[in-house]
PDB file of C-alpha atoms in Angstrom:
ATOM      1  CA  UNK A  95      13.578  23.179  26.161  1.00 86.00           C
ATOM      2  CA  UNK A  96      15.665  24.172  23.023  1.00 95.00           C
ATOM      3  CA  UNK A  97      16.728  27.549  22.836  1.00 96.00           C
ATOM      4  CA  UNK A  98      19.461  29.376  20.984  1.00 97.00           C
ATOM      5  CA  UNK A  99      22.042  32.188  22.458  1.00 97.00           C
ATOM      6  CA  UNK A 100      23.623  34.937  20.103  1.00 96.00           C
ATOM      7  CA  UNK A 101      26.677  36.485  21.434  1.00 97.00           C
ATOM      8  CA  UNK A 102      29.405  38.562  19.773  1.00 98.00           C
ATOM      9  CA  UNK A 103      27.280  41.749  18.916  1.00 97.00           C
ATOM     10  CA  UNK A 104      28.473  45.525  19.870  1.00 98.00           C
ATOM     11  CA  UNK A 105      29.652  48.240  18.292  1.00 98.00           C
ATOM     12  CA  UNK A 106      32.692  48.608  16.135  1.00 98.00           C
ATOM     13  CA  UNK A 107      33.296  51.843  13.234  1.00 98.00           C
ATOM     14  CA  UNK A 108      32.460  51.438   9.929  1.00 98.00           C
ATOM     15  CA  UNK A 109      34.954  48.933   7.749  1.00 98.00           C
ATOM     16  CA  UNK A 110      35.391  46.839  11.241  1.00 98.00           C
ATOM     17  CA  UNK A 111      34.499  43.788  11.626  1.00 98.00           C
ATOM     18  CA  UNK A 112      32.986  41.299  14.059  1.00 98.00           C
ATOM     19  CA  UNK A 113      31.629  37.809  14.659  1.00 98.00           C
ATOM     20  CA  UNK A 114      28.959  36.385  15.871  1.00 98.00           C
ATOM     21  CA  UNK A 115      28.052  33.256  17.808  1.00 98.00           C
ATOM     22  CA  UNK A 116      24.789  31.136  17.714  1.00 98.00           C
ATOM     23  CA  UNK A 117      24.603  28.596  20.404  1.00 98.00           C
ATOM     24  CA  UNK A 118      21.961  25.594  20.834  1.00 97.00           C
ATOM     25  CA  UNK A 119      21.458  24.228  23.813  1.00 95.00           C
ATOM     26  CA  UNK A 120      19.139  21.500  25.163  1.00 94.00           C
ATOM     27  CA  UNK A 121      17.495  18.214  24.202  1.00 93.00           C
ATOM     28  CA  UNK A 122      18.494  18.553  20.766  1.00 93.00           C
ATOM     29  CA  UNK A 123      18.630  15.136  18.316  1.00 91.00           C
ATOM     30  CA  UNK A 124      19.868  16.743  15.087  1.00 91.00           C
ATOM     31  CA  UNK A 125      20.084  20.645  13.226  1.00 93.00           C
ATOM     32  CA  UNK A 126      19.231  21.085  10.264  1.00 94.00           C
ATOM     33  CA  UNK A 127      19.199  24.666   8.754  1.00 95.00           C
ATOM     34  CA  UNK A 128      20.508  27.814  10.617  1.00 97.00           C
ATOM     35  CA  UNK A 129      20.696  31.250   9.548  1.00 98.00           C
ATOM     36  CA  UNK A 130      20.882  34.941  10.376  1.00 98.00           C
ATOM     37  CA  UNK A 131      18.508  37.693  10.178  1.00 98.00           C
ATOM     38  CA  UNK A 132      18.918  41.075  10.968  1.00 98.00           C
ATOM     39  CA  UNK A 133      16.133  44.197  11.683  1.00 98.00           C
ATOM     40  CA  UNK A 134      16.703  47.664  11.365  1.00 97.00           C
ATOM     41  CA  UNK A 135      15.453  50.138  13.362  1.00 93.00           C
ATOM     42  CA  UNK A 136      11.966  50.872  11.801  1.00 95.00           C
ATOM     43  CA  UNK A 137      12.929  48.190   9.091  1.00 97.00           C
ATOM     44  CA  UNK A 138      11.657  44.840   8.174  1.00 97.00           C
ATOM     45  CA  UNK A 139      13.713  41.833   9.578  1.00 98.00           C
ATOM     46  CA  UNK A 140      15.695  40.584   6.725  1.00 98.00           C
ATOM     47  CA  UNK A 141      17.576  37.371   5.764  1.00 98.00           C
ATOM     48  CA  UNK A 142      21.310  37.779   5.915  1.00 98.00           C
ATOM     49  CA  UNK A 143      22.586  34.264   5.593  1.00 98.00           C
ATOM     50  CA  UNK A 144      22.028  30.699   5.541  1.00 98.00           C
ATOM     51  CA  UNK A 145      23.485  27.424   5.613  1.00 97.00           C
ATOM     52  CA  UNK A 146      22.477  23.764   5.441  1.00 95.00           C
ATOM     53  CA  UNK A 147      23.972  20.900   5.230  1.00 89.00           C
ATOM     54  CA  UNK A 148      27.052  23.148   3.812  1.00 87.00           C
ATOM     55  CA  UNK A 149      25.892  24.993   1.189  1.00 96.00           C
ATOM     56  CA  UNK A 150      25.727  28.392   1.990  1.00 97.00           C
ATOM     57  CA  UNK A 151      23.130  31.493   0.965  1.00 97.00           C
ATOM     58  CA  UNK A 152      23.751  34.752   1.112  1.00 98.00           C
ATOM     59  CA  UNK A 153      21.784  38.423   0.916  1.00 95.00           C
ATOM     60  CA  UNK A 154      23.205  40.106  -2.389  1.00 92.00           C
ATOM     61  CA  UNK A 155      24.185  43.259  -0.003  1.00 95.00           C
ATOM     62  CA  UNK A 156      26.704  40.892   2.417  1.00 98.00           C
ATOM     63  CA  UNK A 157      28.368  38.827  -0.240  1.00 97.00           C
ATOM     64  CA  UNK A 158      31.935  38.603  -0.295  1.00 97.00           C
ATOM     65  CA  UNK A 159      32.210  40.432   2.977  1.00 98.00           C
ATOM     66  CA  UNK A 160      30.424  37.780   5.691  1.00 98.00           C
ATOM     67  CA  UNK A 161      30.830  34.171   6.299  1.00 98.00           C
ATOM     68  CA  UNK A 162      28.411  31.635   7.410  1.00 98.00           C
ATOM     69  CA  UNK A 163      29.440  28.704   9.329  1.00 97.00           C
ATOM     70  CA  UNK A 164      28.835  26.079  11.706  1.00 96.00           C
ATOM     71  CA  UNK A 165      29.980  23.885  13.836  1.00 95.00           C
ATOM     72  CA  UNK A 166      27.780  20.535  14.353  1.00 93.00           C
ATOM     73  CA  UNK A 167      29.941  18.893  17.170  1.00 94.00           C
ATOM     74  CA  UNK A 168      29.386  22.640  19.245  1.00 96.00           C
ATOM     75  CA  UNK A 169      25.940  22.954  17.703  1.00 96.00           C
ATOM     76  CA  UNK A 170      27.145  26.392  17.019  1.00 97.00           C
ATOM     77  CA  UNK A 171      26.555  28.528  14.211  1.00 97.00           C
ATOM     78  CA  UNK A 172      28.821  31.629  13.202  1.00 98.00           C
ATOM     79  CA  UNK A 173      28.603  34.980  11.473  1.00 98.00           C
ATOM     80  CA  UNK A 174      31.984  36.758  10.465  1.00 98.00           C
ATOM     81  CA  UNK A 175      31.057  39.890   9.079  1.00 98.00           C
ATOM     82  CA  UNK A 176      33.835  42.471   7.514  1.00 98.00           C
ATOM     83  CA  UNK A 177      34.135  45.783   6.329  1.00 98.00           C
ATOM     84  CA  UNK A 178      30.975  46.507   8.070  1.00 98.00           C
ATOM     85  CA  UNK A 179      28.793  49.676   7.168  1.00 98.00           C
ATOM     86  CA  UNK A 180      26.311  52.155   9.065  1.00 97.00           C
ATOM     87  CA  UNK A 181      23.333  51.001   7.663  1.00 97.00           C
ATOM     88  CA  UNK A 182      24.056  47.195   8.647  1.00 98.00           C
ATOM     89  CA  UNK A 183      23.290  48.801  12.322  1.00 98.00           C
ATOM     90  CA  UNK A 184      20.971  46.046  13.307  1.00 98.00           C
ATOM     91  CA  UNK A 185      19.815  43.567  15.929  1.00 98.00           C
ATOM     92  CA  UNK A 186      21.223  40.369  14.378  1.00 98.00           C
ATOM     93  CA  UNK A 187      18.987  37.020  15.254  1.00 98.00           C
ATOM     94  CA  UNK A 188      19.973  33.403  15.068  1.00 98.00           C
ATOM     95  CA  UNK A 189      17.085  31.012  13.394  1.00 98.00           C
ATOM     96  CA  UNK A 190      17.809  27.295  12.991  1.00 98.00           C
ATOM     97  CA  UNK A 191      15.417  24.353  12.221  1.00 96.00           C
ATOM     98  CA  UNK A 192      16.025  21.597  15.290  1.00 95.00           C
ATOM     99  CA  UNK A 193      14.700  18.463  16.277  1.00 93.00           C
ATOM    100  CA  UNK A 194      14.921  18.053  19.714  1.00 93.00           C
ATOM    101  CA  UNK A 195      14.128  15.026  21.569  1.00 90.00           C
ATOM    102  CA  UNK A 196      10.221  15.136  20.767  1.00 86.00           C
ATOM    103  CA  UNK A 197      10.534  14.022  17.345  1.00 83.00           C
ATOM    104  CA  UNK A 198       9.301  17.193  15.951  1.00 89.00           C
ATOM    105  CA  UNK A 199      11.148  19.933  13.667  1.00 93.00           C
ATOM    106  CA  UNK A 200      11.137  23.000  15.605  1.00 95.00           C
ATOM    107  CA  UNK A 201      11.566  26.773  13.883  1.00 96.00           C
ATOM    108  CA  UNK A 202      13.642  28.207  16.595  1.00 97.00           C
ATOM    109  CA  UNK A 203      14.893  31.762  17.062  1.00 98.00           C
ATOM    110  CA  UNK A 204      17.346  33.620  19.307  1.00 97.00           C
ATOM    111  CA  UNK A 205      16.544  36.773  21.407  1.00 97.00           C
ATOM    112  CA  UNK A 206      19.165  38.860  19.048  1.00 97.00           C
ATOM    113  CA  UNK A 207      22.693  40.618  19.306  1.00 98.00           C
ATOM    114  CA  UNK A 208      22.750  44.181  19.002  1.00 98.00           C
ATOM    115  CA  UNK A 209      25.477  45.282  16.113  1.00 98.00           C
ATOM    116  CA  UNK A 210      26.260  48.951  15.776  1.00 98.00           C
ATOM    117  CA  UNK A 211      28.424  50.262  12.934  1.00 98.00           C
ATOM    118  CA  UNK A 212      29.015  54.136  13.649  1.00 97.00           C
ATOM    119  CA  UNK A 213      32.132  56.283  14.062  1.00 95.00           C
TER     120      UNK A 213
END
């Protein structure tokens, strides 16, 4: 069974910062894409950032102040987001594109990391 783990979420006041941590774990043969989302309370999930095969994608609101990045020997995937905001309050989620053992791409997502920016 592939799954991923988010960790790293909490709450921190506004201009902090934090970082996030996507894990993969299980039969996995190769990554290919991973990204972050985040939802809002009564909001839409949204696309924060991507990256594949190191080229890097982010939402217009987060540029400049988070980094994407991975790490393919850990199959680990990382969010370092600064001079965070209230409205970014959000459960963050970890997606990735995997092929585990079966052969077969797999959209995979995490159960989410709660973030709370509020002083």
């Amino acid at each position: 069974q592939v799954q991923l783990v988010e960790s790293g979420g909490g709450s921190v006041q506004p201009g902090g910062s934090l970082r996030l941590t996507c894990a993969a774990s299980g039969s996995i043969v190769a990554i290919d894409a991973m990204g972050w989302y985040r939802q809002a309370p009564g909001k839409q999930r949204e696309l924060v950032a991507t990256i594949t095969s190191g080229i890097t994608n982010y939402a217009g609101d987060v540029k400049g102040r988070f980094t994407i990045s991975r790490d393919n020997a850990k199959k680990t995937g990382y969010l370092q987001m600064n001079s965070l905001k209230p409205e970014e309050t959000a459960v963050y989620y970890c997606n990735a594109r995997i092929m585990p053992t079966t052969g077969w791409y797999l959209e995979v997502w995490g159960q989410g990391t709660l973030v709370t920016v509020s002083s």
